mmCIF file of N, CA and C in Angstrom:
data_model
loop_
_atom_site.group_PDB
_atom_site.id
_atom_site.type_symbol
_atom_site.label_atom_id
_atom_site.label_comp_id
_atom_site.label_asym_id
_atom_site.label_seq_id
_atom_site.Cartn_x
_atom_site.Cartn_y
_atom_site.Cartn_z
ATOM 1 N N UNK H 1054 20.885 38.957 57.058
ATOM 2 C CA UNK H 1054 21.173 40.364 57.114
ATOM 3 C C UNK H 1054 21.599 40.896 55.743
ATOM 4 N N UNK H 1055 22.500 40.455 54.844
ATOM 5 C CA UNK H 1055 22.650 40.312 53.860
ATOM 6 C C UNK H 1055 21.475 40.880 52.919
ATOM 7 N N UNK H 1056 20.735 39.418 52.670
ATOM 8 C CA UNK H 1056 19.751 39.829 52.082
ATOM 9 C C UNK H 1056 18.460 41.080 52.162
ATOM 10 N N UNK H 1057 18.477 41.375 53.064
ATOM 11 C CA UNK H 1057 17.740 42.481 53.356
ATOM 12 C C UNK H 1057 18.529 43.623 53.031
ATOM 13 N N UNK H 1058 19.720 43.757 52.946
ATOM 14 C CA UNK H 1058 20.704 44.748 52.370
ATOM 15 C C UNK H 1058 20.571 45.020 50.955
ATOM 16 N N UNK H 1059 20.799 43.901 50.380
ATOM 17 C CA UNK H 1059 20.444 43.791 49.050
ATOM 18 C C UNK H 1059 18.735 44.122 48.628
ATOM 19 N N UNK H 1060 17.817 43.457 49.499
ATOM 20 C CA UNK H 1060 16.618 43.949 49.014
ATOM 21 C C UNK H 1060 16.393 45.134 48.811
ATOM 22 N N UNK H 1061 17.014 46.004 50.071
ATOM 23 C CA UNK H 1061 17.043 47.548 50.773
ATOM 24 C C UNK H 1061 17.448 48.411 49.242
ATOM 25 N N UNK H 1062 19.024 47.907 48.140
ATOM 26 C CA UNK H 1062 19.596 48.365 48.070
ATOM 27 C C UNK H 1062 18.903 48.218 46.208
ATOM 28 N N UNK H 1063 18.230 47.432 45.639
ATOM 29 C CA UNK H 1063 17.482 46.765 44.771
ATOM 30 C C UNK H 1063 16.198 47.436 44.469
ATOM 31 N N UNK H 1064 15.575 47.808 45.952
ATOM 32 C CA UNK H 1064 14.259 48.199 46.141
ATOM 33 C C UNK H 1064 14.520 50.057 45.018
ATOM 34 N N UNK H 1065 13.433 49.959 44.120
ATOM 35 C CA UNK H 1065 13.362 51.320 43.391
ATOM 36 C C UNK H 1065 12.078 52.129 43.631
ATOM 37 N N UNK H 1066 11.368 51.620 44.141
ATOM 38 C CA UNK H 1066 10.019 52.296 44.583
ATOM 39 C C UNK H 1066 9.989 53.792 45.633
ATOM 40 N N UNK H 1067 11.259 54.011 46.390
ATOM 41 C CA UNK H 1067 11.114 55.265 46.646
ATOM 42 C C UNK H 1067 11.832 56.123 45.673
ATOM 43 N N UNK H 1068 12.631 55.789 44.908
ATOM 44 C CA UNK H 1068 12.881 56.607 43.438
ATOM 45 C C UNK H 1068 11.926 57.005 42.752
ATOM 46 N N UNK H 1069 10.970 55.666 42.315
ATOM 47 C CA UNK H 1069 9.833 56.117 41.742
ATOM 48 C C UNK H 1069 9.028 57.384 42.067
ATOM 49 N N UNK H 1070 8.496 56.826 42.954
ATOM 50 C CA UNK H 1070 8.098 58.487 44.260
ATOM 51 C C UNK H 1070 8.485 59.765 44.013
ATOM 52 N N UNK H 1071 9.960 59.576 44.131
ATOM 53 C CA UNK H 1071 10.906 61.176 44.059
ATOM 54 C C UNK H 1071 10.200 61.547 42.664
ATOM 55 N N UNK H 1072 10.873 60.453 41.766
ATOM 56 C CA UNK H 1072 10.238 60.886 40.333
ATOM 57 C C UNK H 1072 9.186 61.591 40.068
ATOM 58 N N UNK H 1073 8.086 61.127 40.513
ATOM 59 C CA UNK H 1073 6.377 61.476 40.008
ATOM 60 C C UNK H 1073 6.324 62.771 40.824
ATOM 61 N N UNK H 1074 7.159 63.091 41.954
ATOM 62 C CA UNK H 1074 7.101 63.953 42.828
ATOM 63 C C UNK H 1074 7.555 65.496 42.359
ATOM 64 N N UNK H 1075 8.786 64.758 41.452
ATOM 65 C CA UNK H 1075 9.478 66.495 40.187
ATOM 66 C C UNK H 1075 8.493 66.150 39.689
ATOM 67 N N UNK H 1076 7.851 65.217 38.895
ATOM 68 C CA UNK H 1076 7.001 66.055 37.766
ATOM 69 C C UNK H 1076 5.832 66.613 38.238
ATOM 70 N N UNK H 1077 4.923 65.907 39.331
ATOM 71 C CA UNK H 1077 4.332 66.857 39.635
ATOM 72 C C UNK H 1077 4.837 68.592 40.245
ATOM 73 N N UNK H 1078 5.762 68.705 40.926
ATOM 74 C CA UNK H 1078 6.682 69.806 41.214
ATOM 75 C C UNK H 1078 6.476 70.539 39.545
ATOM 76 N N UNK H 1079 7.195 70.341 38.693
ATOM 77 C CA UNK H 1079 7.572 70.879 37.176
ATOM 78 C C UNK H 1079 6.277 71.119 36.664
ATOM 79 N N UNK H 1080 5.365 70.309 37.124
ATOM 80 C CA UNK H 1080 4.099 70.310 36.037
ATOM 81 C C UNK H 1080 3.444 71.988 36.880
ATOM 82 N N UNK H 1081 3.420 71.930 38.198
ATOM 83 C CA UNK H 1081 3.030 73.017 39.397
ATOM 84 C C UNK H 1081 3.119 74.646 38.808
ATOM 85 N N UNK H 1082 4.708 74.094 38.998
ATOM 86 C CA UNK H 1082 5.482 75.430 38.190
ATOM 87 C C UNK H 1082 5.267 76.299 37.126
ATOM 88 N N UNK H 1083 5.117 75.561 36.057
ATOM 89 C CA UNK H 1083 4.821 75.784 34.485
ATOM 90 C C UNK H 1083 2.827 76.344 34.397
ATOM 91 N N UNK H 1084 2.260 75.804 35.311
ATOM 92 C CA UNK H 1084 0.816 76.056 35.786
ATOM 93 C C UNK H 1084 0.909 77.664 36.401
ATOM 94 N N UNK H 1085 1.600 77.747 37.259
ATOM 95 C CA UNK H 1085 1.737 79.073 38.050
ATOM 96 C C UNK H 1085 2.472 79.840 36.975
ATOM 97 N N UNK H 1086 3.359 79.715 36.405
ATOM 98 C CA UNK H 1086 3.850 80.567 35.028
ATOM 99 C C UNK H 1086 3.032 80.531 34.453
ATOM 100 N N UNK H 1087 2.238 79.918 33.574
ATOM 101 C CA UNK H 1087 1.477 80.275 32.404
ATOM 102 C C UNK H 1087 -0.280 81.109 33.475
ATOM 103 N N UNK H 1088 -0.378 80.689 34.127
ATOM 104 C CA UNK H 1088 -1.789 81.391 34.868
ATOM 105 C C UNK H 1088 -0.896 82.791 35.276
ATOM 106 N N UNK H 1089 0.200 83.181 35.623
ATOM 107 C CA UNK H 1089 0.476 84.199 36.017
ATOM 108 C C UNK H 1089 0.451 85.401 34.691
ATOM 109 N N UNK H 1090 0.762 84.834 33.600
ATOM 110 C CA UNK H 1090 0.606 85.246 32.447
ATOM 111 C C UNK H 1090 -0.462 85.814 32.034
ATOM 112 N N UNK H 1091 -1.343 84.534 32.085
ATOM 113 C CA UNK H 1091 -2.904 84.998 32.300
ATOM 114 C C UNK H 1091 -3.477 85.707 32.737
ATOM 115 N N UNK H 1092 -3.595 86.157 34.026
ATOM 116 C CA UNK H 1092 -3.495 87.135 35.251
ATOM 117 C C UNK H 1092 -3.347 88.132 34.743
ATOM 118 N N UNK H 1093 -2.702 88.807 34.335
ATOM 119 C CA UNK H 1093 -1.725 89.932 33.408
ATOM 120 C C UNK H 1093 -2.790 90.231 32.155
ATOM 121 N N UNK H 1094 -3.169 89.509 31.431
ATOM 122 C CA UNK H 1094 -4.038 89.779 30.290
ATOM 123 C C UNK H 1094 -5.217 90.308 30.587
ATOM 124 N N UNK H 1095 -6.093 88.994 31.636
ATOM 125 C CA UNK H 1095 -7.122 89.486 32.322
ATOM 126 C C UNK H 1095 -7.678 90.679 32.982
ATOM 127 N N UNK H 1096 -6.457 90.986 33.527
ATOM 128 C CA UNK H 1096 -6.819 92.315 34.722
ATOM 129 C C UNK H 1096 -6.784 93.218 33.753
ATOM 130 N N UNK H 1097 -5.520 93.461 32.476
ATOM 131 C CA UNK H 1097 -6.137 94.700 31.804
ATOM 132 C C UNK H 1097 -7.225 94.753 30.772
ATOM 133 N N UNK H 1098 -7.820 93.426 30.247
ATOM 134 C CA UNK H 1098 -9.023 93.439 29.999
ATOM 135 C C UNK H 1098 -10.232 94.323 30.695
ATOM 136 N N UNK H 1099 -10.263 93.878 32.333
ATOM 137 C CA UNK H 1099 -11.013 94.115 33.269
ATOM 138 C C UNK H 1099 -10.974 95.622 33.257
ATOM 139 N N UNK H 1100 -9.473 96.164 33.187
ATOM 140 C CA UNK H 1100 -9.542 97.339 33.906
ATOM 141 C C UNK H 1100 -9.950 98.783 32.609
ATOM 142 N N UNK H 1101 -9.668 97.852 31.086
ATOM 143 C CA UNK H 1101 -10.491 98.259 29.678
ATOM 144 C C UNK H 1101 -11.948 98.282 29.858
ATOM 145 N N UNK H 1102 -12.273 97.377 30.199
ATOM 146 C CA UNK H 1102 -13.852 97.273 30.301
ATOM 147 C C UNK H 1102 -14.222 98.261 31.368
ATOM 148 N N UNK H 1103 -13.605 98.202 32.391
ATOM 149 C CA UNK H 1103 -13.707 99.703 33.205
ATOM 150 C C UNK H 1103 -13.987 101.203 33.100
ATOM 151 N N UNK H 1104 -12.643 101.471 32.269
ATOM 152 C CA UNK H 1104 -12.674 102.708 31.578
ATOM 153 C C UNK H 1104 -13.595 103.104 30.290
ATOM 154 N N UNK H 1105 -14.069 102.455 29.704
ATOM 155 C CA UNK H 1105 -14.580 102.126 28.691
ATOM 156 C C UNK H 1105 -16.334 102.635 29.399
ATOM 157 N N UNK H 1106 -16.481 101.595 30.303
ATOM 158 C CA UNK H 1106 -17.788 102.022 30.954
ATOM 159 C C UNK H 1106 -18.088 103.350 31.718
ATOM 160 N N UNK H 1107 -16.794 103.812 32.473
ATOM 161 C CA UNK H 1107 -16.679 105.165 33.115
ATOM 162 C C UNK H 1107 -17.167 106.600 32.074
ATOM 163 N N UNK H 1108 -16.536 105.828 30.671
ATOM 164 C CA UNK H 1108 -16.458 107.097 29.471
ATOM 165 C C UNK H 1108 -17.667 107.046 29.389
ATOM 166 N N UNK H 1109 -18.128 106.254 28.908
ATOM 167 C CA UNK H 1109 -19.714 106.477 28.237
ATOM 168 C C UNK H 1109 -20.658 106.873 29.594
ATOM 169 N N UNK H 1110 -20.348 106.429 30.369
ATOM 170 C CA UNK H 1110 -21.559 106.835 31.388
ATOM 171 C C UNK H 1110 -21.443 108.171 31.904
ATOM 172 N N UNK H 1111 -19.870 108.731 31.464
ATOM 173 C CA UNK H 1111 -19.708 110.215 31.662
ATOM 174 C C UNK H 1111 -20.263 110.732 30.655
ATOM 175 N N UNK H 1112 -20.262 110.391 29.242
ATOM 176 C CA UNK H 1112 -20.658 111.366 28.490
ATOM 177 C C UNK H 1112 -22.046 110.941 28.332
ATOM 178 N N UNK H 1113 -22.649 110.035 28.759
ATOM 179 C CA UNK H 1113 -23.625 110.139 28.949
ATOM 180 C C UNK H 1113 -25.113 111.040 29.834
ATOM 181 N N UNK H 1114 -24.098 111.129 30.712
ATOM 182 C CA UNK H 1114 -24.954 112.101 31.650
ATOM 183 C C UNK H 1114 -24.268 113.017 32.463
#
């Protein structure tokens, strides 16, 4: 009984786990921050290229 206590108590492999588990978590995070960023640039690109096309096709015809 003992020994299985000690194995139980020795054993690091569900630490490991937790571990890889924040960094994937942290790595997630920092992905959704920097794409949210992105997001933000993009759309007013999109919504430039928009207006941009509205003008000319107004003064176009």
């Amino acid at each position: 009984m003992l020994t299985t206590i000690a194995k139980f108590r020795d054993d690091e492999n569900g630490a490991t786990a937790i571990e890889y588990g924040l960094i994937v978590a942290l790595i997630g995070i920092a992905m959704m921050v920097g794409l949210n960023g992105v997001a933000g640039a993009t759309n007013n690109m999109w919504t430039y290229v928009a207006d941009s096309t509205t003008e000319a096709m107004q003064k176009s015809g």
